[in-house]
Amino acid sequence: MDLGLADRTIVVTGGSSGVGLATVRALLDEGARVATCGRDADRLASAAARLGAGPDRLLTGVCDVRDAEAVDRFVRSAADTFGGVDGLVNNAGQSRMKGLDDSTAEDWRDELELKFAGVLNPLRAARPFLARSEAASIVNINAVLAKQPEPRLITTSAARAGILNLSKSLSAELAVDAIRVNSVCLGLIDTGQWTRRHAAAATGTSYEDWQAELAADRGVALGRLGRAEEVAYAVVTLLSPRASYITGTAIDVCGGVGRSIL
């Protein structure tokens, strides 16, 4: 099926690795033009080299989503380069593995700032351009933590819940400009984050066995971690004009770990 994304321009934050990179690749495969940013210039350059797309299809820029002015410059550069913006994927973020007793006031402040700035700054920058598109769509990358909090990730769980609430509000607020807003909520996805946690755990167990044990411990019905490209397929589908009557919803990509029915 043709998803109707050819020659449309999509901005993806945090596109140098993991889900962001997989999303950029999937969009390029669909013929879209992509602008993606990240905080690390070397990682961005490495990702761009692996993608192999020319400057007429791919724009990269070093940008911290917490810096509103830098985000605005990047989005305007994308619009100037490609003639507009049709979609936005808010992907930049991380998880903070801390419980209540380990979380400082600074941890709470930093986590809330990152999660909310990571959605609001790109949105504010892209909104004028999205309003001019005939197929405008925003996808916020979230986590099942938003609906079933994890005590070991207490600050991240709280922030994720806030972003899920915000996304629902935005879907109503932006409907006046025919801008759709949806969320993709992740479970355990096999990205560099889990590789680093395996190394830090130093259990002596192979990464494959450690993954299987982790999936069993967390109650993943499919018995494995997800792949970044499996998330990307859901994101690209929601960005597509084929999904033109879908807004204000959240799709779980979590292998069955989600226990919430809402």
PDB file of C-alpha atoms in Angstrom:
ATOM      1  CA  MET A   1       0.000   0.000   0.000  1.00  0.00           C
ATOM      2  CA  ASP A   2       1.208   3.486  -0.882  1.00  0.00           C
ATOM      3  CA  LEU A   3       1.158   5.464   2.379  1.00  0.00           C
ATOM      4  CA  GLY A   4       1.149   8.791   0.560  1.00  0.00           C
ATOM      5  CA  LEU A   5       4.319  10.057   2.212  1.00  0.00           C
ATOM      6  CA  ALA A   6       6.415  10.538  -0.917  1.00  0.00           C
ATOM      7  CA  ASP A   7       7.849  14.055  -1.114  1.00  0.00           C
ATOM      8  CA  ARG A   8       6.287  15.077   2.207  1.00  0.00           C
ATOM      9  CA  THR A   9       8.572  16.618   4.812  1.00  0.00           C
ATOM     10  CA  ILE A  10       8.768  15.094   8.272  1.00  0.00           C
ATOM     11  CA  VAL A  11      10.788  16.434  11.228  1.00  0.00           C
ATOM     12  CA  VAL A  12      12.058  13.746  13.610  1.00  0.00           C
ATOM     13  CA  THR A  13      13.762  14.683  16.867  1.00  0.00           C
ATOM     14  CA  GLY A  14      16.329  12.320  18.340  1.00  0.00           C
ATOM     15  CA  GLY A  15      16.971  10.616  15.034  1.00  0.00           C
ATOM     16  CA  SER A  16      20.575   9.532  15.468  1.00  0.00           C
ATOM     17  CA  SER A  17      19.857   6.143  17.042  1.00  0.00           C
ATOM     18  CA  GLY A  18      17.217   3.699  18.206  1.00  0.00           C
ATOM     19  CA  VAL A  19      13.570   4.346  17.412  1.00  0.00           C
ATOM     20  CA  GLY A  20      14.326   7.770  15.968  1.00  0.00           C
ATOM     21  CA  LEU A  21      16.840   6.404  13.480  1.00  0.00           C
ATOM     22  CA  ALA A  22      14.537   3.525  12.517  1.00  0.00           C
ATOM     23  CA  THR A  23      11.741   6.036  11.925  1.00  0.00           C
ATOM     24  CA  VAL A  24      13.949   8.192   9.718  1.00  0.00           C
ATOM     25  CA  ARG A  25      14.934   5.130   7.689  1.00  0.00           C
ATOM     26  CA  ALA A  26      11.315   3.995   7.292  1.00  0.00           C
ATOM     27  CA  LEU A  27      10.256   7.471   6.164  1.00  0.00           C
ATOM     28  CA  LEU A  28      13.056   7.644   3.603  1.00  0.00           C
ATOM     29  CA  ASP A  29      11.991   4.230   2.334  1.00  0.00           C
ATOM     30  CA  GLU A  30       8.505   5.693   1.807  1.00  0.00           C
ATOM     31  CA  GLY A  31       9.955   8.530  -0.282  1.00  0.00           C
ATOM     32  CA  ALA A  32       9.600  11.245   2.350  1.00  0.00           C
ATOM     33  CA  ARG A  33      12.053  14.053   2.973  1.00  0.00           C
ATOM     34  CA  VAL A  34      13.315  14.009   6.540  1.00  0.00           C
ATOM     35  CA  ALA A  35      14.906  16.553   8.855  1.00  0.00           C
ATOM     36  CA  THR A  36      16.302  15.050  12.018  1.00  0.00           C
ATOM     37  CA  CYS A  37      18.244  16.427  14.951  1.00  0.00           C
ATOM     38  CA  GLY A  38      20.228  15.213  17.928  1.00  0.00           C
ATOM     39  CA  ARG A  39      22.635  16.522  20.522  1.00  0.00           C
ATOM     40  CA  ASP A  40      25.719  14.627  19.332  1.00  0.00           C
ATOM     41  CA  ALA A  41      27.186  15.782  16.016  1.00  0.00           C
ATOM     42  CA  ASP A  42      29.317  12.655  15.550  1.00  0.00           C
ATOM     43  CA  ARG A  43      26.386  10.287  16.098  1.00  0.00           C
ATOM     44  CA  LEU A  44      24.266  12.299  13.689  1.00  0.00           C
ATOM     45  CA  ALA A  45      26.963  12.195  11.034  1.00  0.00           C
ATOM     46  CA  SER A  46      27.401   8.452  11.522  1.00  0.00           C
ATOM     47  CA  ALA A  47      23.649   7.876  11.238  1.00  0.00           C
ATOM     48  CA  ALA A  48      23.414  10.000   8.092  1.00  0.00           C
ATOM     49  CA  ALA A  49      26.263   8.061   6.519  1.00  0.00           C
ATOM     50  CA  ARG A  50      24.516   4.747   7.232  1.00  0.00           C
ATOM     51  CA  LEU A  51      21.245   6.014   5.793  1.00  0.00           C
ATOM     52  CA  GLY A  52      22.940   7.042   2.562  1.00  0.00           C
ATOM     53  CA  ALA A  53      20.377   9.686   1.609  1.00  0.00           C
ATOM     54  CA  GLY A  54      21.426  12.842  -0.245  1.00  0.00           C
ATOM     55  CA  PRO A  55      20.851  16.441   0.899  1.00  0.00           C
ATOM     56  CA  ASP A  56      17.709  16.607  -1.208  1.00  0.00           C
ATOM     57  CA  ARG A  57      16.146  13.948   1.038  1.00  0.00           C
ATOM     58  CA  LEU A  58      17.831  14.262   4.425  1.00  0.00           C
ATOM     59  CA  LEU A  59      18.736  17.240   6.606  1.00  0.00           C
ATOM     60  CA  THR A  60      20.497  16.840   9.943  1.00  0.00           C
ATOM     61  CA  GLY A  61      21.197  19.366  12.655  1.00  0.00           C
ATOM     62  CA  VAL A  62      22.701  19.460  16.143  1.00  0.00           C
ATOM     63  CA  CYS A  63      19.977  20.562  18.509  1.00  0.00           C
ATOM     64  CA  ASP A  64      18.887  20.092  22.133  1.00  0.00           C
ATOM     65  CA  VAL A  65      15.079  20.012  22.309  1.00  0.00           C
ATOM     66  CA  ARG A  66      15.209  21.919  25.596  1.00  0.00           C
ATOM     67  CA  ASP A  67      16.619  24.926  23.727  1.00  0.00           C
ATOM     68  CA  ALA A  68      13.568  26.587  22.184  1.00  0.00           C
ATOM     69  CA  GLU A  69      15.579  28.960  19.987  1.00  0.00           C
ATOM     70  CA  ALA A  70      17.767  26.159  18.615  1.00  0.00           C
ATOM     71  CA  VAL A  71      14.690  24.036  17.888  1.00  0.00           C
ATOM     72  CA  ASP A  72      13.033  26.950  16.104  1.00  0.00           C
ATOM     73  CA  ARG A  73      16.115  27.513  13.944  1.00  0.00           C
ATOM     74  CA  PHE A  74      16.268  23.827  13.032  1.00  0.00           C
ATOM     75  CA  VAL A  75      12.595  23.545  12.096  1.00  0.00           C
ATOM     76  CA  ARG A  76      12.757  26.738  10.039  1.00  0.00           C
ATOM     77  CA  SER A  77      15.810  25.372   8.279  1.00  0.00           C
ATOM     78  CA  ALA A  78      13.865  22.210   7.429  1.00  0.00           C
ATOM     79  CA  ALA A  79      10.935  24.245   6.105  1.00  0.00           C
ATOM     80  CA  ASP A  80      13.239  26.466   4.054  1.00  0.00           C
ATOM     81  CA  THR A  81      15.184  23.501   2.655  1.00  0.00           C
ATOM     82  CA  PHE A  82      12.219  21.322   1.736  1.00  0.00           C
ATOM     83  CA  GLY A  83       9.467  23.874   1.237  1.00  0.00           C
ATOM     84  CA  GLY A  84       7.385  23.227   4.347  1.00  0.00           C
ATOM     85  CA  VAL A  85       6.689  20.699   7.098  1.00  0.00           C
ATOM     86  CA  ASP A  86       3.981  18.018   6.924  1.00  0.00           C
ATOM     87  CA  GLY A  87       4.747  15.931   9.979  1.00  0.00           C
ATOM     88  CA  LEU A  88       6.531  15.963  13.315  1.00  0.00           C
ATOM     89  CA  VAL A  89       7.793  13.038  15.380  1.00  0.00           C
ATOM     90  CA  ASN A  90       8.683  14.001  18.945  1.00  0.00           C
ATOM     91  CA  ASN A  91      11.075  11.255  19.889  1.00  0.00           C
ATOM     92  CA  ALA A  92      13.908  12.852  21.873  1.00  0.00           C
ATOM     93  CA  GLY A  93      14.066  11.586  25.437  1.00  0.00           C
ATOM     94  CA  GLN A  94      15.401   8.995  27.832  1.00  0.00           C
ATOM     95  CA  SER A  95      14.411   6.938  30.865  1.00  0.00           C
ATOM     96  CA  ARG A  96      15.656   7.629  34.373  1.00  0.00           C
ATOM     97  CA  MET A  97      16.089   4.396  36.337  1.00  0.00           C
ATOM     98  CA  LYS A  98      15.410   5.655  39.846  1.00  0.00           C
ATOM     99  CA  GLY A  99      12.845   5.013  42.551  1.00  0.00           C
ATOM    100  CA  LEU A 100      11.342   7.515  44.943  1.00  0.00           C
ATOM    101  CA  ASP A 101      14.100   7.414  47.544  1.00  0.00           C
ATOM    102  CA  ASP A 102      16.814   7.824  44.901  1.00  0.00           C
ATOM    103  CA  SER A 103      15.158  10.696  43.045  1.00  0.00           C
ATOM    104  CA  THR A 104      16.258  14.201  43.918  1.00  0.00           C
ATOM    105  CA  ALA A 105      14.400  17.442  43.275  1.00  0.00           C
ATOM    106  CA  GLU A 106      16.809  17.995  40.384  1.00  0.00           C
ATOM    107  CA  ASP A 107      15.922  14.586  38.913  1.00  0.00           C
ATOM    108  CA  TRP A 108      12.241  15.532  38.924  1.00  0.00           C
ATOM    109  CA  ARG A 109      12.900  18.949  37.441  1.00  0.00           C
ATOM    110  CA  ASP A 110      15.189  17.627  34.706  1.00  0.00           C
ATOM    111  CA  GLU A 111      12.868  14.799  33.729  1.00  0.00           C
ATOM    112  CA  LEU A 112       9.791  16.997  33.492  1.00  0.00           C
ATOM    113  CA  GLU A 113      11.700  19.655  31.561  1.00  0.00           C
ATOM    114  CA  LEU A 114      13.065  17.170  29.045  1.00  0.00           C
ATOM    115  CA  LYS A 115       9.761  15.411  28.409  1.00  0.00           C
ATOM    116  CA  PHE A 116       7.613  18.533  28.099  1.00  0.00           C
ATOM    117  CA  ALA A 117      10.162  20.684  26.253  1.00  0.00           C
ATOM    118  CA  GLY A 118      10.706  17.732  23.911  1.00  0.00           C
ATOM    119  CA  VAL A 119       7.098  18.039  22.759  1.00  0.00           C
ATOM    120  CA  LEU A 120       6.270  21.713  23.204  1.00  0.00           C
ATOM    121  CA  ASN A 121       9.365  23.313  21.674  1.00  0.00           C
ATOM    122  CA  PRO A 122       9.201  21.364  18.375  1.00  0.00           C
ATOM    123  CA  LEU A 123       5.427  21.825  18.281  1.00  0.00           C
ATOM    124  CA  ARG A 124       5.629  25.592  18.674  1.00  0.00           C
ATOM    125  CA  ALA A 125       8.281  25.790  15.976  1.00  0.00           C
ATOM    126  CA  ALA A 126       6.489  23.511  13.523  1.00  0.00           C
ATOM    127  CA  ARG A 127       2.878  24.552  14.065  1.00  0.00           C
ATOM    128  CA  PRO A 128       2.778  27.429  11.545  1.00  0.00           C
ATOM    129  CA  PHE A 129       4.130  25.139   8.833  1.00  0.00           C
ATOM    130  CA  LEU A 130       1.933  22.186   9.780  1.00  0.00           C
ATOM    131  CA  ALA A 131      -1.127  24.424   9.589  1.00  0.00           C
ATOM    132  CA  ARG A 132      -0.370  24.989   5.894  1.00  0.00           C
ATOM    133  CA  SER A 133      -0.073  21.266   5.109  1.00  0.00           C
ATOM    134  CA  GLU A 134      -2.961  19.296   3.666  1.00  0.00           C
ATOM    135  CA  ALA A 135      -1.930  16.225   5.682  1.00  0.00           C
ATOM    136  CA  ALA A 136      -0.423  17.492   8.944  1.00  0.00           C
ATOM    137  CA  SER A 137       0.342  14.941  11.620  1.00  0.00           C
ATOM    138  CA  ILE A 138       2.223  14.816  14.919  1.00  0.00           C
ATOM    139  CA  VAL A 139       3.308  11.597  16.601  1.00  0.00           C
ATOM    140  CA  ASN A 140       4.592  11.716  20.167  1.00  0.00           C
ATOM    141  CA  ILE A 141       6.763   8.776  21.148  1.00  0.00           C
ATOM    142  CA  ASN A 142       5.730   7.745  24.645  1.00  0.00           C
ATOM    143  CA  ALA A 143       5.776   4.575  26.752  1.00  0.00           C
ATOM    144  CA  VAL A 144       3.329   2.183  28.372  1.00  0.00           C
ATOM    145  CA  LEU A 145       4.705   3.646  31.602  1.00  0.00           C
ATOM    146  CA  ALA A 146       2.290   6.506  30.953  1.00  0.00           C
ATOM    147  CA  LYS A 147      -0.622   4.171  31.725  1.00  0.00           C
ATOM    148  CA  GLN A 148       0.945   1.653  34.113  1.00  0.00           C
ATOM    149  CA  PRO A 149       3.701   3.326  36.149  1.00  0.00           C
ATOM    150  CA  GLU A 150       6.872   1.528  37.121  1.00  0.00           C
ATOM    151  CA  PRO A 151       8.186   2.323  40.651  1.00  0.00           C
ATOM    152  CA  ARG A 152      11.764   1.806  39.453  1.00  0.00           C
ATOM    153  CA  LEU A 153      11.176   4.623  36.946  1.00  0.00           C
ATOM    154  CA  ILE A 154       9.073   6.927  39.063  1.00  0.00           C
ATOM    155  CA  THR A 155      10.058  10.291  37.548  1.00  0.00           C
ATOM    156  CA  THR A 156       9.863   8.979  33.990  1.00  0.00           C
ATOM    157  CA  SER A 157       6.495   7.311  34.635  1.00  0.00           C
ATOM    158  CA  ALA A 158       5.021  10.551  35.972  1.00  0.00           C
ATOM    159  CA  ALA A 159       6.400  12.611  33.100  1.00  0.00           C
ATOM    160  CA  ARG A 160       5.181  10.099  30.521  1.00  0.00           C
ATOM    161  CA  ALA A 161       1.665  10.229  31.979  1.00  0.00           C
ATOM    162  CA  GLY A 162       1.720  14.001  31.673  1.00  0.00           C
ATOM    163  CA  ILE A 163       2.768  13.814  28.033  1.00  0.00           C
ATOM    164  CA  LEU A 164      -0.012  11.336  27.250  1.00  0.00           C
ATOM    165  CA  ASN A 165      -2.497  13.761  28.800  1.00  0.00           C
ATOM    166  CA  LEU A 166      -0.951  16.673  26.908  1.00  0.00           C
ATOM    167  CA  SER A 167      -1.150  14.763  23.616  1.00  0.00           C
ATOM    168  CA  LYS A 168      -4.879  14.239  24.089  1.00  0.00           C
ATOM    169  CA  SER A 169      -5.352  17.947  24.777  1.00  0.00           C
ATOM    170  CA  LEU A 170      -3.288  18.891  21.739  1.00  0.00           C
ATOM    171  CA  SER A 171      -5.370  16.666  19.478  1.00  0.00           C
ATOM    172  CA  ALA A 172      -8.387  18.793  20.359  1.00  0.00           C
ATOM    173  CA  GLU A 173      -6.600  22.139  20.327  1.00  0.00           C
ATOM    174  CA  LEU A 174      -4.918  21.600  16.951  1.00  0.00           C
ATOM    175  CA  ALA A 175      -7.918  20.066  15.191  1.00  0.00           C
ATOM    176  CA  VAL A 176      -8.945  23.569  14.158  1.00  0.00           C
ATOM    177  CA  ASP A 177      -5.931  23.535  11.834  1.00  0.00           C
ATOM    178  CA  ALA A 178      -6.547  19.903  10.787  1.00  0.00           C
ATOM    179  CA  ILE A 179      -3.365  18.829  12.576  1.00  0.00           C
ATOM    180  CA  ARG A 180      -3.689  15.279  13.884  1.00  0.00           C
ATOM    181  CA  VAL A 181      -1.922  14.315  17.131  1.00  0.00           C
ATOM    182  CA  ASN A 182      -1.354  10.718  18.218  1.00  0.00           C
ATOM    183  CA  SER A 183       0.935   8.775  20.512  1.00  0.00           C
ATOM    184  CA  VAL A 184       2.906   5.564  20.187  1.00  0.00           C
ATOM    185  CA  CYS A 185       3.546   3.961  23.572  1.00  0.00           C
ATOM    186  CA  LEU A 186       6.553   1.683  23.757  1.00  0.00           C
ATOM    187  CA  GLY A 187       7.273  -1.329  25.858  1.00  0.00           C
ATOM    188  CA  LEU A 188      10.740  -2.842  26.077  1.00  0.00           C
ATOM    189  CA  ILE A 189      12.487  -2.024  22.801  1.00  0.00           C
ATOM    190  CA  ASP A 190      15.957  -3.335  21.997  1.00  0.00           C
ATOM    191  CA  THR A 191      17.966  -0.133  21.646  1.00  0.00           C
ATOM    192  CA  GLY A 192      21.361   1.023  22.853  1.00  0.00           C
ATOM    193  CA  GLN A 193      19.810   1.888  26.204  1.00  0.00           C
ATOM    194  CA  TRP A 194      19.260  -1.774  27.054  1.00  0.00           C
ATOM    195  CA  THR A 195      22.692  -2.733  25.751  1.00  0.00           C
ATOM    196  CA  ARG A 196      24.221  -0.243  28.188  1.00  0.00           C
ATOM    197  CA  ARG A 197      22.109  -1.537  31.062  1.00  0.00           C
ATOM    198  CA  HIS A 198      23.193  -5.110  30.310  1.00  0.00           C
ATOM    199  CA  ALA A 199      26.830  -4.032  30.362  1.00  0.00           C
ATOM    200  CA  ALA A 200      26.349  -2.123  33.616  1.00  0.00           C
ATOM    201  CA  ALA A 201      24.650  -5.106  35.256  1.00  0.00           C
ATOM    202  CA  ALA A 202      27.764  -7.251  34.592  1.00  0.00           C
ATOM    203  CA  THR A 203      25.849 -10.474  35.248  1.00  0.00           C
ATOM    204  CA  GLY A 204      28.031 -12.645  33.024  1.00  0.00           C
ATOM    205  CA  THR A 205      24.875 -13.641  31.118  1.00  0.00           C
ATOM    206  CA  SER A 206      24.793 -13.249  27.343  1.00  0.00           C
ATOM    207  CA  TYR A 207      22.767 -10.320  26.043  1.00  0.00           C
ATOM    208  CA  GLU A 208      20.299 -12.694  24.379  1.00  0.00           C
ATOM    209  CA  ASP A 209      19.667 -14.647  27.594  1.00  0.00           C
ATOM    210  CA  TRP A 210      19.521 -11.415  29.607  1.00  0.00           C
ATOM    211  CA  GLN A 211      16.868 -10.071  27.212  1.00  0.00           C
ATOM    212  CA  ALA A 212      14.765 -13.218  27.579  1.00  0.00           C
ATOM    213  CA  GLU A 213      15.001 -13.056  31.363  1.00  0.00           C
ATOM    214  CA  LEU A 214      14.087  -9.388  31.296  1.00  0.00           C
ATOM    215  CA  ALA A 215      11.055 -10.027  29.085  1.00  0.00           C
ATOM    216  CA  ALA A 216       9.871 -12.797  31.408  1.00  0.00           C
ATOM    217  CA  ASP A 217      10.380 -10.622  34.487  1.00  0.00           C
ATOM    218  CA  ARG A 218       8.400  -7.744  32.976  1.00  0.00           C
ATOM    219  CA  GLY A 219       5.574  -9.955  31.742  1.00  0.00           C
ATOM    220  CA  VAL A 220       6.056  -9.435  28.000  1.00  0.00           C
ATOM    221  CA  ALA A 221       3.545 -11.802  26.401  1.00  0.00           C
ATOM    222  CA  LEU A 222       5.617 -12.314  23.248  1.00  0.00           C
ATOM    223  CA  GLY A 223       8.658 -13.238  25.345  1.00  0.00           C
ATOM    224  CA  ARG A 224      11.150 -10.867  23.755  1.00  0.00           C
ATOM    225  CA  LEU A 225      12.146  -7.237  23.410  1.00  0.00           C
ATOM    226  CA  GLY A 226      10.762  -5.318  20.479  1.00  0.00           C
ATOM    227  CA  ARG A 227      12.800  -3.970  17.586  1.00  0.00           C
ATOM    228  CA  ALA A 228      13.118  -0.316  16.725  1.00  0.00           C
ATOM    229  CA  GLU A 229      11.767  -0.880  13.223  1.00  0.00           C
ATOM    230  CA  GLU A 230       8.608  -2.428  14.688  1.00  0.00           C
ATOM    231  CA  VAL A 231       7.939   0.895  16.398  1.00  0.00           C
ATOM    232  CA  ALA A 232       8.801   2.834  13.255  1.00  0.00           C
ATOM    233  CA  TYR A 233       6.120   1.026  11.244  1.00  0.00           C
ATOM    234  CA  ALA A 234       3.436   2.228  13.671  1.00  0.00           C
ATOM    235  CA  VAL A 235       4.802   5.783  13.632  1.00  0.00           C
ATOM    236  CA  VAL A 236       4.910   5.971   9.844  1.00  0.00           C
ATOM    237  CA  THR A 237       1.368   4.620   9.615  1.00  0.00           C
ATOM    238  CA  LEU A 238       0.066   7.377  11.886  1.00  0.00           C
ATOM    239  CA  LEU A 239       1.944  10.018   9.888  1.00  0.00           C
ATOM    240  CA  SER A 240       0.380   8.780   6.663  1.00  0.00           C
ATOM    241  CA  PRO A 241      -2.565  10.608   5.070  1.00  0.00           C
ATOM    242  CA  ARG A 242      -4.156   7.143   4.998  1.00  0.00           C
ATOM    243  CA  ALA A 243      -4.695   7.630   8.753  1.00  0.00           C
ATOM    244  CA  SER A 244      -6.523  10.916   8.158  1.00  0.00           C
ATOM    245  CA  TYR A 245      -9.369  10.155  10.604  1.00  0.00           C
ATOM    246  CA  ILE A 246      -7.139   9.018  13.472  1.00  0.00           C
ATOM    247  CA  THR A 247      -6.327  11.620  16.118  1.00  0.00           C
ATOM    248  CA  GLY A 248      -6.144  11.715  19.898  1.00  0.00           C
ATOM    249  CA  THR A 249      -5.316   8.032  20.186  1.00  0.00           C
ATOM    250  CA  ALA A 250      -2.397   6.024  21.567  1.00  0.00           C
ATOM    251  CA  ILE A 251      -1.091   2.812  20.015  1.00  0.00           C
ATOM    252  CA  ASP A 252       0.843   0.404  22.249  1.00  0.00           C
ATOM    253  CA  VAL A 253       3.856  -1.273  20.658  1.00  0.00           C
ATOM    254  CA  CYS A 254       4.878  -3.410  23.589  1.00  0.00           C
ATOM    255  CA  GLY A 255       4.641  -7.119  22.833  1.00  0.00           C
ATOM    256  CA  GLY A 256       1.635  -7.529  25.126  1.00  0.00           C
ATOM    257  CA  VAL A 257       3.178  -6.075  28.279  1.00  0.00           C
ATOM    258  CA  GLY A 258       0.452  -3.443  28.446  1.00  0.00           C
ATOM    259  CA  ARG A 259      -2.185  -4.408  31.015  1.00  0.00           C
ATOM    260  CA  SER A 260      -4.312  -1.280  30.754  1.00  0.00           C
ATOM    261  CA  ILE A 261      -7.506  -1.530  28.684  1.00  0.00           C
ATOM    262  CA  LEU A 262      -7.659   2.258  28.188  1.00  0.00           C
TER     263      LEU A 262
END
